[in-house]
CSV table of C-alpha atoms in Angstrom, one decimal:
chain,number,residue,atom,x,y,z
A,272,ALA,CA,158.7,147.2,1.4
A,273,GLN,CA,157.3,149.8,3.8
A,274,SER,CA,157.5,150.1,7.5
A,275,VAL,CA,155.8,152.4,10.1
A,276,THR,CA,156.9,153.5,13.5
A,277,GLN,CA,154.6,155.0,16.0
A,278,LEU,CA,156.9,156.4,18.6
A,279,ASP,CA,154.4,156.5,21.5
A,280,SER,CA,152.5,153.5,22.7
A,281,GLN,CA,150.3,155.5,25.1
A,282,VAL,CA,149.5,159.2,25.2
A,283,PRO,CA,147.6,160.5,28.3
A,284,VAL,CA,146.0,163.9,27.9
A,285,PHE,CA,143.5,166.1,29.7
A,286,GLU,CA,140.2,167.0,28.0
A,287,GLU,CA,140.4,170.2,25.9
A,288,ALA,CA,144.2,170.0,25.7
A,289,PRO,CA,146.0,169.7,22.3
A,290,VAL,CA,147.5,166.4,21.3
A,291,GLU,CA,150.0,165.1,18.7
A,292,LEU,CA,150.5,161.4,17.9
A,293,ARG,CA,153.7,160.7,16.1
A,294,CYS,CA,154.2,158.6,13.0
A,295,ASN,CA,157.3,158.0,10.9
A,296,TYR,CA,157.5,155.7,7.9
A,297,SER,CA,160.1,154.1,5.7
A,298,SER,CA,159.6,153.3,2.0
A,299,SER,CA,161.6,152.9,-1.2
A,300,VAL,CA,158.6,154.0,-3.2
A,301,SER,CA,156.1,156.8,-3.1
A,302,VAL,CA,153.3,156.1,-0.6
A,303,TYR,CA,149.9,157.0,0.5
A,304,LEU,CA,149.6,157.7,4.2
A,305,PHE,CA,146.6,157.0,6.5
A,306,TRP,CA,145.4,157.4,10.1
A,307,TYR,CA,142.8,155.0,11.4
A,308,VAL,CA,141.0,155.0,14.7
A,309,GLN,CA,139.9,151.8,16.5
A,310,TYR,CA,137.5,151.8,19.4
A,311,PRO,CA,137.4,148.7,21.7
A,312,ASN,CA,136.3,145.5,20.0
A,313,GLN,CA,135.6,147.4,16.8
A,314,GLY,CA,137.1,147.6,13.3
A,315,LEU,CA,139.1,150.5,11.9
A,316,GLN,CA,137.6,153.8,10.9
A,317,LEU,CA,139.5,156.1,8.5
A,318,LEU,CA,140.3,159.5,10.1
A,319,LEU,CA,142.2,161.0,7.2
A,320,LYS,CA,144.6,160.2,4.3
A,321,TYR,CA,147.4,161.8,2.3
A,322,LEU,CA,147.6,160.9,-1.3
A,323,SER,CA,149.3,163.9,-2.9
A,324,GLY,CA,149.2,167.7,-3.1
A,325,SER,CA,148.8,169.8,0.0
A,326,THR,CA,150.8,168.4,2.9
A,327,LEU,CA,148.3,169.4,5.5
A,328,VAL,CA,145.3,167.1,5.5
A,329,LYS,CA,142.1,167.6,7.5
A,330,GLY,CA,140.0,164.7,8.6
A,331,ILE,CA,137.0,163.8,10.6
A,332,ASN,CA,136.3,164.7,14.2
A,333,GLY,CA,138.6,167.8,14.1
A,334,PHE,CA,141.8,165.8,13.4
A,335,GLU,CA,144.5,166.9,11.0
A,336,ALA,CA,147.9,165.6,9.9
A,337,GLU,CA,150.9,167.0,8.1
A,338,PHE,CA,153.0,165.1,5.7
A,339,ASN,CA,156.7,165.9,5.9
A,340,LYS,CA,158.6,164.1,3.2
A,341,SER,CA,162.1,165.1,4.3
A,342,GLN,CA,161.5,163.8,7.8
A,343,THR,CA,159.3,160.9,6.5
A,344,SER,CA,156.7,161.8,9.1
A,345,PHE,CA,152.9,162.0,9.2
A,346,HIS,CA,152.0,163.3,12.7
A,347,LEU,CA,148.4,163.5,13.7
A,348,ARG,CA,147.1,166.5,15.7
A,349,LYS,CA,144.0,167.8,17.3
A,350,PRO,CA,143.8,171.2,19.0
A,351,SER,CA,141.3,170.2,21.7
A,352,VAL,CA,140.5,166.6,22.5
A,353,HIS,CA,137.3,165.2,24.0
A,354,ILE,CA,136.7,162.3,26.2
A,355,SER,CA,135.2,160.5,23.2
A,356,ASP,CA,138.5,160.6,21.4
A,357,THR,CA,139.9,157.9,23.8
A,358,ALA,CA,140.8,155.1,21.4
A,359,GLU,CA,143.7,153.3,19.6
A,360,TYR,CA,145.1,155.2,16.7
A,361,PHE,CA,147.0,153.5,13.9
A,362,CYS,CA,149.2,155.1,11.2
A,363,ALA,CA,149.4,153.1,8.0
A,364,VAL,CA,151.1,153.3,4.5
A,365,SER,CA,150.4,151.7,1.2
A,366,PRO,CA,152.3,152.0,-2.1
A,367,ALA,CA,151.1,155.1,-4.0
A,368,GLY,CA,148.3,154.3,-6.4
A,369,THR,CA,146.5,151.8,-4.3
A,370,ALA,CA,144.9,151.4,-0.8
A,371,SER,CA,145.7,147.8,-0.9
A,372,LYS,CA,148.2,146.0,1.3
A,373,LEU,CA,148.4,148.5,4.1
A,374,THR,CA,151.3,148.4,6.5
A,375,PHE,CA,150.4,149.5,10.0
A,376,GLY,CA,152.2,150.8,12.9
A,377,THR,CA,151.8,149.2,16.3
A,378,GLY,CA,149.3,151.9,17.4
A,379,THR,CA,149.1,154.7,20.0
A,380,ARG,CA,146.6,154.5,22.8
A,381,LEU,CA,145.1,158.0,23.4
A,382,GLN,CA,143.7,158.3,26.9
A,383,VAL,CA,141.7,161.4,27.5
A,384,THR,CA,140.8,162.3,31.1
A,385,LEU,CA,138.9,165.1,32.8
W,165,ASP,CA,124.8,149.5,1.9
W,166,THR,CA,125.8,149.2,5.6
W,167,GLY,CA,129.5,148.7,4.9
W,168,VAL,CA,131.7,145.7,5.4
W,169,SER,CA,130.1,142.9,7.4
W,170,GLN,CA,131.9,140.1,9.2
W,171,ASN,CA,130.4,137.0,10.8
W,172,PRO,CA,130.7,135.8,13.5
W,173,ARG,CA,131.9,138.6,15.7
W,174,HIS,CA,133.3,136.3,18.2
W,175,LYS,CA,134.4,132.6,18.0
W,176,ILE,CA,135.7,130.4,20.8
W,177,THR,CA,137.1,127.1,19.6
W,178,LYS,CA,139.1,124.2,21.0
W,179,ARG,CA,142.7,123.7,19.8
W,180,GLY,CA,142.7,121.4,16.8
W,181,GLN,CA,139.3,122.4,15.5
W,182,ASN,CA,138.6,124.0,12.2
W,183,VAL,CA,136.9,127.4,12.0
W,184,THR,CA,135.5,129.5,9.1
W,185,PHE,CA,134.8,133.2,9.0
W,186,ARG,CA,132.8,135.1,6.5
W,187,CYS,CA,133.2,138.6,5.1
W,188,ASP,CA,130.7,140.5,3.0
W,189,PRO,CA,132.3,143.6,1.3
W,190,ILE,CA,130.7,146.8,0.1
W,191,SER,CA,128.8,145.7,-2.9
W,192,GLU,CA,130.6,147.6,-5.7
W,193,HIS,CA,134.1,146.9,-4.3
W,194,ASN,CA,136.3,144.6,-6.4
W,195,ARG,CA,139.1,144.2,-3.9
W,196,LEU,CA,138.8,142.3,-0.6
W,197,TYR,CA,141.5,142.0,2.0
W,198,TRP,CA,142.1,139.9,5.2
W,199,TYR,CA,144.2,141.2,8.0
W,200,ARG,CA,145.1,139.7,11.4
W,201,GLN,CA,145.5,141.8,14.6
W,202,THR,CA,147.0,140.3,17.7
W,203,LEU,CA,146.7,142.0,21.1
W,204,GLY,CA,148.7,145.2,21.3
W,205,GLN,CA,149.7,145.2,17.7
W,206,GLY,CA,148.6,146.8,14.4
W,207,PRO,CA,146.8,144.7,11.8
W,208,GLU,CA,149.0,142.6,9.6
W,209,PHE,CA,148.2,141.9,5.9
W,210,LEU,CA,147.3,138.2,5.2
W,211,THR,CA,145.9,138.1,1.7
W,212,TYR,CA,143.8,140.0,-0.9
W,213,PHE,CA,141.5,139.3,-3.8
W,214,GLN,CA,140.7,141.2,-7.0
W,215,ASN,CA,137.2,139.9,-7.8
W,216,GLU,CA,137.5,136.1,-7.4
W,217,ALA,CA,141.3,135.9,-8.0
W,218,GLN,CA,143.6,135.7,-5.0
W,219,LEU,CA,146.4,137.9,-6.0
W,220,GLU,CA,148.8,137.9,-3.0
W,221,LYS,CA,149.3,135.9,0.2
W,222,SER,CA,151.6,136.9,3.0
W,223,ARG,CA,154.1,134.5,4.4
W,224,LEU,CA,152.0,134.8,7.6
W,225,LEU,CA,149.4,132.7,5.9
W,226,SER,CA,150.5,129.2,6.7
W,227,ASP,CA,149.2,126.0,5.0
W,228,ARG,CA,146.5,125.7,7.6
W,229,PHE,CA,144.9,129.0,6.4
W,230,SER,CA,142.8,129.2,3.2
W,231,ALA,CA,140.8,132.0,1.8
W,232,GLU,CA,138.3,132.0,-1.0
W,233,ARG,CA,136.1,134.4,-2.8
W,234,PRO,CA,134.2,132.1,-5.2
W,235,LYS,CA,132.0,134.5,-7.0
W,236,GLY,CA,133.8,137.7,-6.4
W,237,SER,CA,131.4,138.8,-3.7
W,238,PHE,CA,131.7,137.4,-0.2
W,239,SER,CA,134.9,135.8,1.1
W,240,THR,CA,135.6,133.0,3.6
W,241,LEU,CA,138.7,132.5,5.7
W,242,GLU,CA,139.2,129.0,7.1
W,243,ILE,CA,141.7,127.9,9.7
W,244,GLN,CA,142.3,124.2,10.0
W,245,ARG,CA,143.7,122.5,13.1
W,246,THR,CA,143.6,125.7,15.1
W,247,GLU,CA,146.5,126.5,17.5
W,248,GLN,CA,146.5,128.9,20.5
W,249,GLY,CA,148.7,131.2,18.5
W,250,ASP,CA,145.9,131.7,16.0
W,251,SER,CA,144.0,133.7,18.7
W,252,ALA,CA,143.5,137.2,17.2
W,253,MET,CA,141.1,139.6,15.6
W,254,TYR,CA,140.6,138.8,12.0
W,255,LEU,CA,139.7,141.9,10.0
W,256,CYS,CA,138.3,142.1,6.5
W,257,ALA,CA,138.4,145.2,4.3
W,258,SER,CA,137.3,146.1,0.9
W,259,SER,CA,138.1,148.8,-1.7
W,260,LEU,CA,137.1,149.9,-5.2
W,261,GLY,CA,140.2,148.5,-6.8
W,262,VAL,CA,139.7,150.4,-10.0
W,263,GLY,CA,140.7,153.8,-11.0
W,264,ALA,CA,141.7,155.8,-7.9
W,265,ASP,CA,141.8,153.1,-5.3
W,266,THR,CA,142.4,155.3,-2.3
W,267,GLU,CA,140.6,153.9,0.7
W,268,ALA,CA,140.0,150.6,2.3
W,269,PHE,CA,136.9,150.1,4.4
W,270,PHE,CA,137.1,147.8,7.4
W,271,GLY,CA,134.6,145.5,9.0
W,272,GLN,CA,134.2,145.1,12.7
W,273,GLY,CA,136.3,142.0,12.8
W,274,THR,CA,136.0,138.5,14.1
W,275,ARG,CA,137.7,137.8,17.4
W,276,LEU,CA,139.0,134.2,17.6
W,277,THR,CA,139.9,132.6,20.9
W,278,VAL,CA,141.5,129.2,20.8
W,279,VAL,CA,141.4,127.4,24.1
């Protein structure tokens, strides 16, 4: 079984500032790791994913994440946020080899202000 | 293809009534998933299909819930005798399911309110 912990429920940040959203996971097997974004009353959109190989993964909208196996972390970062980045962000894991049966964290609300 | 489509987007029902939601996956995707998301929480896995076969059900899926995917294309999720605790966003997702199955695509969800 897998579990995901998102350490911050809310992260307020000013526009153009950098941001890091933290994610730690637990699993007894190898995993795939994902970050999804959810805008109000919308479904989930994939930002980026780690399957294997390079531990630094780049995604859409200028986001990137780094997989750290020893710390079982997959933190999401963006060097300069925009107002339009205001949304809920979810970290998720699945057993390696399949994107099925995702286990999600409880989410981090990113609030970007001027 | 415009992606995963879910209908209706919103449903308000009285406690005790039955409701049915529909999900149309991306056409070439073999796998289809249902998730439930309550307020302030991440989505929780309910069940998934490989073509028309329902391969796994979460213990969250009580006897009042039933899902079908009769021809391996669209899927329906029915909730019988709805309870207020069933109020949630129900999300459908699909993935290729063959070879490198590395990404699930989500629909916009159906928000259920039981009054």
